[in-house]
Amino acid sequence: MKWTPWRTLPPPIPWTASTLRELLDGGQAFRWTETGGVWEGLWGCQVVRLRLSDGKLQWSAPAPAVPGTAGALRHYLALDPDWDAALDALPWRSDAVLAQAMQAWQGLRILRQPLDETLLVFLCSSTKQIVQIKQICADLAEALGGTLPGGYRTLPNWSVLHVADEATLRACRLGYRARYIKGTAAVLAEHPGWLDELDALPYADARARLMTLPGVGAKIADCVLLFGAGRLEAFPVDTWILKVMQQRYGLHGWKPEQVATFGRIHFGPLAGVAQQFLFADARKKSAARPTQ
DNA sequence: TGACAGGGGGTGT
DNA sequence: ACACCCCCTGTC
């Protein structure tokens, strides 16, 4: 398969290899793989390669190039010129823990992923690690997804999931999550536009509505809102963030739901972005101490 | 190389 | 609190 020549993607951002890894493979998205410094990934029907060259982000797509790919990529990666300026609204001046994490992970941001896909992949994510979630996504795409030029496979859409039998889903290593996906697919099939209607709702209502779906609790609802609906105030609390907030913010004994409320209040309208910085930092520190 | 625990970025009861 | 499913990982 032929690929377009590498092109630089503005704006200039102080990327490092580890920031790029955290962005593409740190738990926001599950369809990126790295080979020899080149990241290949897809979202929706877009297939793209990324690499770092001289600290600049470069991209390539299957040739012949489809017009608009660069724009779609900049949107997906949230490469808005004013992203960094917006981060000034985070309470880094009064929060040394956050300030340190933001310093260490400059350029990290929140991807803008398709809402329907985001719901699917996070429904697959409960008590699974990133490698396992990626494997499930790959299996789902292979078994039920669509084909793109070059043999790439999209994730199945919700109408396909609705008619798929549960055994097929279980063959994708979903385990008990297969039942949740069937249940959610039934709701979405019965009510066209269900997901789109989230846009009109305030954060709390959108979150509560998502939590009515089978298999969607507080954490997954917040992930879907943050990564798939641009709700940057969503503050997903998983076991990593729970540990960080207990240890670095002194919230010992707090329950996940209490920590989520604290996070939204303490960090404000960009709480989800703060969460991503803290999360990246926590994962790195844990990786540095395998025995811990 | 292969078998065997142990536990996992959560949800629902 | 505990079951839910099953797969990945570390270990012998």
mmCIF file of C-alpha atoms (C1' of nucleotides) in Angstrom:
data_model
loop_
_atom_site.group_PDB
_atom_site.id
_atom_site.type_symbol
_atom_site.label_atom_id
_atom_site.label_comp_id
_atom_site.label_asym_id
_atom_site.label_seq_id
_atom_site.Cartn_x
_atom_site.Cartn_y
_atom_site.Cartn_z
ATOM 1 C CA MET A 1 0.000 0.000 0.000
ATOM 2 C CA LYS A 2 1.230 3.472 -0.888
ATOM 3 C CA TRP A 3 1.345 6.328 1.602
ATOM 4 C CA THR A 4 1.485 10.062 1.119
ATOM 5 C CA PRO A 5 4.768 11.839 1.822
ATOM 6 C CA TRP A 6 5.314 12.875 5.435
ATOM 7 C CA ARG A 7 3.986 16.304 6.207
ATOM 8 C CA THR A 8 4.438 18.424 9.311
ATOM 9 C CA LEU A 9 1.367 19.112 11.374
ATOM 10 C CA PRO A 10 1.107 22.541 12.997
ATOM 11 C CA PRO A 11 1.103 24.079 15.504
ATOM 12 C CA PRO A 12 4.609 23.487 16.914
ATOM 13 C CA ILE A 13 4.346 21.638 20.201
ATOM 14 C CA PRO A 14 7.226 20.431 22.391
ATOM 15 C CA TRP A 15 6.476 16.784 21.737
ATOM 16 C CA THR A 16 8.517 14.015 23.231
ATOM 17 C CA ALA A 17 8.259 10.352 22.370
ATOM 18 C CA SER A 18 6.766 9.563 25.764
ATOM 19 C CA THR A 19 4.136 12.301 25.508
ATOM 20 C CA LEU A 20 3.089 11.006 22.124
ATOM 21 C CA ARG A 21 2.923 7.490 23.530
ATOM 22 C CA GLU A 22 0.829 8.669 26.435
ATOM 23 C CA LEU A 23 -1.500 10.527 24.097
ATOM 24 C CA LEU A 24 -2.057 7.698 21.631
ATOM 25 C CA ASP A 25 -1.576 4.632 23.797
ATOM 26 C CA GLY A 26 -2.126 5.809 27.349
ATOM 27 C CA GLY A 27 -5.735 4.826 27.817
ATOM 28 C CA GLN A 28 -7.687 7.377 25.815
ATOM 29 C CA ALA A 29 -7.685 5.407 22.563
ATOM 30 C CA PHE A 30 -7.020 1.763 21.882
ATOM 31 C CA ARG A 31 -6.384 1.559 18.164
ATOM 32 C CA TRP A 32 -2.836 2.867 17.846
ATOM 33 C CA THR A 33 0.290 0.751 17.470
ATOM 34 C CA GLU A 34 3.907 1.816 17.267
ATOM 35 C CA THR A 35 6.500 0.241 15.009
ATOM 36 C CA GLY A 36 9.985 1.640 14.805
ATOM 37 C CA GLY A 37 8.977 5.108 15.901
ATOM 38 C CA VAL A 38 5.965 5.285 13.587
ATOM 39 C CA TRP A 39 2.498 5.262 15.095
ATOM 40 C CA GLU A 40 -0.314 3.844 13.003
ATOM 41 C CA GLY A 41 -3.868 4.238 14.102
ATOM 42 C CA LEU A 42 -7.449 4.752 13.105
ATOM 43 C CA TRP A 43 -10.632 6.360 14.302
ATOM 44 C CA GLY A 44 -13.910 6.349 12.439
ATOM 45 C CA CYS A 45 -12.911 5.690 8.836
ATOM 46 C CA GLN A 46 -9.593 7.544 9.086
ATOM 47 C CA VAL A 47 -6.275 5.722 8.892
ATOM 48 C CA VAL A 48 -3.167 7.724 9.705
ATOM 49 C CA ARG A 49 0.503 7.349 10.507
ATOM 50 C CA LEU A 50 2.327 9.717 12.826
ATOM 51 C CA ARG A 51 5.962 10.186 13.677
ATOM 52 C CA LEU A 52 8.209 12.629 15.454
ATOM 53 C CA SER A 53 10.886 14.304 13.392
ATOM 54 C CA ASP A 54 13.082 16.888 15.042
ATOM 55 C CA GLY A 55 10.449 17.376 17.696
ATOM 56 C CA LYS A 56 7.823 18.062 15.071
ATOM 57 C CA LEU A 57 4.769 15.923 14.499
ATOM 58 C CA GLN A 58 4.471 14.537 10.991
ATOM 59 C CA TRP A 59 1.668 12.584 9.403
ATOM 60 C CA SER A 60 1.041 10.379 6.437
ATOM 61 C CA ALA A 61 -2.103 8.733 5.111
ATOM 62 C CA PRO A 62 -2.866 6.014 2.568
ATOM 63 C CA ALA A 63 -2.366 7.359 -0.944
ATOM 64 C CA PRO A 64 -4.061 8.879 -2.761
ATOM 65 C CA ALA A 65 -4.703 11.415 -0.022
ATOM 66 C CA VAL A 66 -8.292 12.232 0.854
ATOM 67 C CA PRO A 67 -8.842 15.982 1.106
ATOM 68 C CA GLY A 68 -9.488 17.075 4.646
ATOM 69 C CA THR A 69 -7.380 14.460 6.348
ATOM 70 C CA ALA A 70 -5.042 17.029 7.868
ATOM 71 C CA GLY A 71 -7.981 18.949 9.265
ATOM 72 C CA ALA A 72 -9.588 15.814 10.639
ATOM 73 C CA LEU A 73 -6.304 14.863 12.230
ATOM 74 C CA ARG A 74 -5.820 18.258 13.838
ATOM 75 C CA HIS A 75 -9.331 18.025 15.206
ATOM 76 C CA TYR A 76 -8.830 14.483 16.513
ATOM 77 C CA LEU A 77 -5.555 15.376 18.169
ATOM 78 C CA ALA A 78 -7.003 18.666 19.473
ATOM 79 C CA LEU A 79 -4.117 20.598 17.941
ATOM 80 C CA ASP A 80 -5.883 23.896 18.497
ATOM 81 C CA PRO A 81 -3.502 26.859 18.445
ATOM 82 C CA ASP A 82 -4.915 28.105 21.737
ATOM 83 C CA TRP A 83 -4.902 24.793 23.606
ATOM 84 C CA ASP A 84 -1.925 25.676 25.771
ATOM 85 C CA ALA A 85 -3.326 29.091 26.565
ATOM 86 C CA ALA A 86 -6.552 27.473 27.713
ATOM 87 C CA LEU A 87 -4.632 25.330 30.193
ATOM 88 C CA ASP A 88 -3.801 28.492 32.084
ATOM 89 C CA ALA A 89 -7.285 28.176 33.572
ATOM 90 C CA LEU A 90 -6.177 25.098 35.526
ATOM 91 C CA PRO A 91 -5.190 25.798 39.136
ATOM 92 C CA TRP A 92 -1.498 25.076 38.605
ATOM 93 C CA ARG A 93 -0.452 28.207 40.474
ATOM 94 C CA SER A 94 -1.837 26.891 43.727
ATOM 95 C CA ASP A 95 -1.401 23.163 43.055
ATOM 96 C CA ALA A 96 2.203 21.990 42.918
ATOM 97 C CA VAL A 97 1.256 18.396 42.149
ATOM 98 C CA LEU A 98 -0.654 19.465 39.063
ATOM 99 C CA ALA A 99 1.993 21.992 38.047
ATOM 100 C CA GLN A 100 4.662 19.310 38.115
ATOM 101 C CA ALA A 101 2.595 16.890 36.045
ATOM 102 C CA MET A 102 1.730 19.573 33.487
ATOM 103 C CA GLN A 103 5.406 20.443 33.210
ATOM 104 C CA ALA A 104 6.389 16.817 32.759
ATOM 105 C CA TRP A 105 3.766 16.129 30.107
ATOM 106 C CA GLN A 106 3.751 19.250 27.964
ATOM 107 C CA GLY A 107 1.670 18.780 24.868
ATOM 108 C CA LEU A 108 -0.549 16.089 26.327
ATOM 109 C CA ARG A 109 -4.180 16.734 25.512
ATOM 110 C CA ILE A 110 -7.592 15.140 25.263
ATOM 111 C CA LEU A 111 -8.347 13.400 21.987
ATOM 112 C CA ARG A 112 -11.637 14.102 20.247
ATOM 113 C CA GLN A 113 -12.927 10.665 19.382
ATOM 114 C CA PRO A 114 -16.226 9.674 17.764
ATOM 115 C CA LEU A 115 -18.853 9.320 20.461
ATOM 116 C CA ASP A 116 -20.243 5.967 19.372
ATOM 117 C CA GLU A 117 -16.810 4.370 19.209
ATOM 118 C CA THR A 118 -15.816 5.841 22.532
ATOM 119 C CA LEU A 119 -18.840 4.321 24.204
ATOM 120 C CA LEU A 120 -18.011 0.956 22.699
ATOM 121 C CA VAL A 121 -14.349 0.837 23.627
ATOM 122 C CA PHE A 122 -14.924 1.964 27.189
ATOM 123 C CA LEU A 123 -17.715 -0.548 27.578
ATOM 124 C CA CYS A 124 -14.988 -3.062 26.785
ATOM 125 C CA SER A 125 -12.591 -1.587 29.308
ATOM 126 C CA SER A 126 -13.832 -2.595 32.742
ATOM 127 C CA THR A 127 -11.206 -4.488 34.768
ATOM 128 C CA LYS A 128 -9.033 -4.702 31.693
ATOM 129 C CA GLN A 129 -5.596 -3.305 31.053
ATOM 130 C CA ILE A 130 -4.731 -1.341 27.945
ATOM 131 C CA VAL A 131 -3.181 -4.268 26.091
ATOM 132 C CA GLN A 132 -6.279 -6.341 26.680
ATOM 133 C CA ILE A 133 -8.652 -3.574 25.622
ATOM 134 C CA LYS A 134 -6.660 -3.126 22.434
ATOM 135 C CA GLN A 135 -6.896 -6.833 21.751
ATOM 136 C CA ILE A 136 -10.672 -6.784 22.229
ATOM 137 C CA CYS A 137 -10.999 -3.800 19.887
ATOM 138 C CA ALA A 138 -8.904 -5.547 17.265
ATOM 139 C CA ASP A 139 -11.029 -8.688 17.588
ATOM 140 C CA LEU A 140 -14.279 -6.709 17.331
ATOM 141 C CA ALA A 141 -13.055 -4.886 14.239
ATOM 142 C CA GLU A 142 -11.966 -8.150 12.676
ATOM 143 C CA ALA A 143 -15.155 -10.042 13.458
ATOM 144 C CA LEU A 144 -17.803 -7.378 12.965
ATOM 145 C CA GLY A 145 -16.220 -4.203 11.632
ATOM 146 C CA GLY A 146 -16.057 -2.796 8.128
ATOM 147 C CA THR A 147 -13.191 -2.904 5.671
ATOM 148 C CA LEU A 148 -11.145 0.071 4.537
ATOM 149 C CA PRO A 149 -8.657 0.193 1.646
ATOM 150 C CA GLY A 150 -5.480 -1.581 2.634
ATOM 151 C CA GLY A 151 -7.353 -4.124 4.713
ATOM 152 C CA TYR A 152 -7.825 -1.885 7.724
ATOM 153 C CA ARG A 153 -10.862 -2.673 9.825
ATOM 154 C CA THR A 154 -13.195 -0.181 11.427
ATOM 155 C CA LEU A 155 -14.924 -0.877 14.701
ATOM 156 C CA PRO A 156 -18.473 -2.211 14.311
ATOM 157 C CA ASN A 157 -21.228 0.353 14.631
ATOM 158 C CA TRP A 158 -24.053 -0.065 17.120
ATOM 159 C CA SER A 159 -26.582 -1.433 14.645
ATOM 160 C CA VAL A 160 -24.180 -4.223 13.753
ATOM 161 C CA LEU A 161 -23.583 -4.913 17.429
ATOM 162 C CA HIS A 162 -27.335 -5.008 17.977
ATOM 163 C CA VAL A 163 -27.847 -7.874 15.539
ATOM 164 C CA ALA A 164 -24.646 -9.728 16.395
ATOM 165 C CA ASP A 165 -25.147 -12.737 18.611
ATOM 166 C CA GLU A 166 -23.608 -12.754 22.023
ATOM 167 C CA ALA A 167 -21.466 -15.785 21.229
ATOM 168 C CA THR A 168 -19.722 -13.796 18.508
ATOM 169 C CA LEU A 169 -19.038 -11.025 20.987
ATOM 170 C CA ARG A 170 -17.756 -13.466 23.570
ATOM 171 C CA ALA A 171 -15.388 -14.871 20.989
ATOM 172 C CA CYS A 172 -13.836 -11.394 20.983
ATOM 173 C CA ARG A 173 -12.686 -11.994 24.591
ATOM 174 C CA LEU A 174 -15.364 -9.714 25.985
ATOM 175 C CA GLY A 175 -16.495 -12.070 28.720
ATOM 176 C CA TYR A 176 -19.358 -10.682 30.773
ATOM 177 C CA ARG A 177 -19.011 -7.357 28.934
ATOM 178 C CA ALA A 178 -20.716 -8.970 25.922
ATOM 179 C CA ARG A 179 -24.023 -8.842 27.784
ATOM 180 C CA TYR A 180 -23.581 -5.137 28.519
ATOM 181 C CA ILE A 181 -22.819 -4.370 24.897
ATOM 182 C CA LYS A 182 -25.890 -6.250 23.725
ATOM 183 C CA GLY A 183 -28.011 -4.394 26.270
ATOM 184 C CA THR A 184 -26.642 -0.995 25.316
ATOM 185 C CA ALA A 185 -27.009 -1.793 21.626
ATOM 186 C CA ALA A 186 -30.668 -2.617 22.245
ATOM 187 C CA VAL A 187 -31.278 0.757 23.888
ATOM 188 C CA LEU A 188 -29.552 2.619 21.065
ATOM 189 C CA ALA A 189 -31.434 0.623 18.425
ATOM 190 C CA GLU A 190 -34.749 1.328 20.064
ATOM 191 C CA HIS A 191 -34.043 5.026 20.360
ATOM 192 C CA PRO A 192 -32.261 6.505 17.305
ATOM 193 C CA GLY A 193 -30.429 9.684 18.226
ATOM 194 C CA TRP A 194 -29.975 8.593 21.838
ATOM 195 C CA LEU A 195 -26.280 9.480 21.795
ATOM 196 C CA ASP A 196 -26.732 12.755 19.934
ATOM 197 C CA GLU A 197 -29.173 13.934 22.553
ATOM 198 C CA LEU A 198 -26.390 13.987 25.124
ATOM 199 C CA ASP A 199 -25.026 17.125 23.499
ATOM 200 C CA ALA A 200 -27.965 19.219 24.635
ATOM 201 C CA LEU A 201 -27.709 18.131 28.256
ATOM 202 C CA PRO A 202 -25.689 19.734 31.045
ATOM 203 C CA TYR A 203 -22.795 17.598 32.235
ATOM 204 C CA ALA A 204 -24.535 16.097 35.251
ATOM 205 C CA ASP A 205 -27.598 15.108 33.242
ATOM 206 C CA ALA A 206 -25.555 13.663 30.389
ATOM 207 C CA ARG A 207 -23.584 11.621 32.909
ATOM 208 C CA ALA A 208 -26.698 10.342 34.658
ATOM 209 C CA ARG A 209 -28.256 9.445 31.324
ATOM 210 C CA LEU A 210 -25.217 7.486 30.206
ATOM 211 C CA MET A 211 -25.284 5.619 33.497
ATOM 212 C CA THR A 212 -28.716 4.244 32.660
ATOM 213 C CA LEU A 213 -27.040 2.122 29.966
ATOM 214 C CA PRO A 214 -26.157 -1.391 31.097
ATOM 215 C CA GLY A 215 -22.467 -1.667 31.887
ATOM 216 C CA VAL A 216 -21.967 2.087 32.140
ATOM 217 C CA GLY A 217 -21.161 3.269 35.648
ATOM 218 C CA ALA A 218 -19.701 6.567 36.791
ATOM 219 C CA LYS A 219 -16.188 5.929 35.562
ATOM 220 C CA ILE A 220 -17.104 4.789 32.070
ATOM 221 C CA ALA A 221 -19.696 7.554 31.720
ATOM 222 C CA ASP A 222 -17.015 10.118 32.511
ATOM 223 C CA CYS A 223 -14.571 8.545 30.053
ATOM 224 C CA VAL A 224 -17.191 8.643 27.308
ATOM 225 C CA LEU A 225 -18.030 12.284 28.034
ATOM 226 C CA LEU A 226 -14.386 13.326 28.266
ATOM 227 C CA PHE A 227 -12.907 11.447 25.334
ATOM 228 C CA GLY A 228 -15.961 11.194 23.085
ATOM 229 C CA ALA A 229 -18.034 14.292 23.777
ATOM 230 C CA GLY A 230 -15.520 17.001 24.570
ATOM 231 C CA ARG A 231 -16.831 17.431 28.102
ATOM 232 C CA LEU A 232 -13.564 18.516 29.654
ATOM 233 C CA GLU A 233 -15.129 18.897 33.098
ATOM 234 C CA ALA A 234 -15.661 15.139 33.358
ATOM 235 C CA PHE A 235 -13.245 13.631 35.898
ATOM 236 C CA PRO A 236 -13.048 9.845 35.500
ATOM 237 C CA VAL A 237 -11.929 8.135 38.692
ATOM 238 C CA ASP A 238 -10.296 4.760 38.221
ATOM 239 C CA THR A 239 -8.012 2.961 40.622
ATOM 240 C CA TRP A 240 -4.977 4.960 39.401
ATOM 241 C CA ILE A 241 -6.561 8.326 39.980
ATOM 242 C CA LEU A 242 -8.014 7.114 43.246
ATOM 243 C CA LYS A 243 -4.498 6.313 44.446
ATOM 244 C CA VAL A 244 -3.082 9.624 43.240
ATOM 245 C CA MET A 245 -5.806 11.633 44.906
ATOM 246 C CA GLN A 246 -5.477 9.681 48.130
ATOM 247 C CA GLN A 247 -1.703 9.912 48.290
ATOM 248 C CA ARG A 248 -0.940 13.325 46.792
ATOM 249 C CA TYR A 249 -4.085 15.178 47.785
ATOM 250 C CA GLY A 250 -4.640 13.518 51.140
ATOM 251 C CA LEU A 251 -8.054 12.119 50.296
ATOM 252 C CA HIS A 252 -7.557 8.965 52.336
ATOM 253 C CA GLY A 253 -10.629 6.822 52.643
ATOM 254 C CA TRP A 254 -12.598 8.807 50.075
ATOM 255 C CA LYS A 255 -14.864 6.829 47.788
ATOM 256 C CA PRO A 256 -14.529 7.129 43.992
ATOM 257 C CA GLU A 257 -17.686 9.185 43.654
ATOM 258 C CA GLN A 258 -16.489 11.610 46.328
ATOM 259 C CA VAL A 259 -13.113 11.926 44.618
ATOM 260 C CA ALA A 260 -14.843 12.637 41.311
ATOM 261 C CA THR A 261 -16.815 15.463 42.892
ATOM 262 C CA PHE A 262 -13.677 16.811 44.548
ATOM 263 C CA GLY A 263 -11.841 16.717 41.229
ATOM 264 C CA ARG A 264 -14.505 18.640 39.374
ATOM 265 C CA ILE A 265 -14.609 21.300 42.068
ATOM 266 C CA HIS A 266 -10.881 21.567 42.669
ATOM 267 C CA PHE A 267 -9.781 21.535 39.030
ATOM 268 C CA GLY A 268 -12.799 23.277 37.515
ATOM 269 C CA PRO A 269 -14.078 23.225 33.914
ATOM 270 C CA LEU A 270 -10.904 21.498 32.668
ATOM 271 C CA ALA A 271 -10.881 18.838 35.389
ATOM 272 C CA GLY A 272 -10.642 16.056 32.821
ATOM 273 C CA VAL A 273 -7.471 17.553 31.386
ATOM 274 C CA ALA A 274 -5.960 17.735 34.851
ATOM 275 C CA GLN A 275 -6.944 14.127 35.354
ATOM 276 C CA GLN A 276 -5.033 13.170 32.216
ATOM 277 C CA PHE A 277 -1.854 14.888 33.414
ATOM 278 C CA LEU A 278 -2.069 13.273 36.849
ATOM 279 C CA PHE A 279 -2.897 9.944 35.292
ATOM 280 C CA ALA A 280 0.116 10.040 32.973
ATOM 281 C CA ASP A 281 2.355 10.888 35.895
ATOM 282 C CA ALA A 282 0.961 8.124 38.096
ATOM 283 C CA ARG A 283 1.383 5.487 35.399
ATOM 284 C CA LYS A 284 4.952 6.516 34.754
ATOM 285 C CA LYS A 285 5.885 6.484 38.420
ATOM 286 C CA SER A 286 4.316 3.091 38.870
ATOM 287 C CA ALA A 287 6.165 1.730 35.837
ATOM 288 C CA ALA A 288 9.391 2.945 37.408
ATOM 289 C CA ARG A 289 8.729 0.673 40.391
ATOM 290 C CA PRO A 290 7.494 -2.626 38.997
ATOM 291 C CA THR A 291 7.554 -4.325 42.368
ATOM 292 C CA GLN A 292 5.346 -1.692 43.958
ATOM 293 C "C1'" DT B 1 8.125 -24.384 26.833
ATOM 294 C "C1'" DG B 2 4.188 -25.227 29.760
ATOM 295 C "C1'" DA B 3 1.080 -25.281 33.481
ATOM 296 C "C1'" DC B 4 -0.823 -22.616 37.260
ATOM 297 C "C1'" DA B 5 -2.399 -19.044 40.153
ATOM 298 C "C1'" DG B 6 -3.446 -14.195 40.896
ATOM 299 C "C1'" DG B 7 -5.629 -10.260 39.857
ATOM 300 C "C1'" DG B 8 -7.166 -6.626 36.613
ATOM 301 C "C1'" DG B 9 -7.962 1.366 34.535
ATOM 302 C "C1'" DG B 10 -15.639 -1.628 36.736
ATOM 303 C "C1'" DT B 11 -20.544 -2.554 37.166
ATOM 304 C "C1'" DG B 12 -24.641 -4.432 39.216
ATOM 305 C "C1'" DT B 13 -26.917 -6.711 43.104
ATOM 306 C "C1'" DA C 1 -19.073 -6.894 50.053
ATOM 307 C "C1'" DC C 2 -18.969 -10.184 46.094
ATOM 308 C "C1'" DA C 3 -19.934 -12.267 41.670
ATOM 309 C "C1'" DC C 4 -19.205 -11.584 36.921
ATOM 310 C "C1'" DC C 5 -15.848 -13.753 32.567
ATOM 311 C "C1'" DC C 6 -11.702 -14.403 30.821
ATOM 312 C "C1'" DC C 7 -7.297 -13.050 29.501
ATOM 313 C "C1'" DC C 8 -2.751 -11.246 30.480
ATOM 314 C "C1'" DT C 9 1.187 -11.617 33.369
ATOM 315 C "C1'" DG C 10 4.480 -13.345 36.451
ATOM 316 C "C1'" DT C 11 6.215 -17.468 38.401
ATOM 317 C "C1'" DC C 12 7.700 -22.008 39.147
#
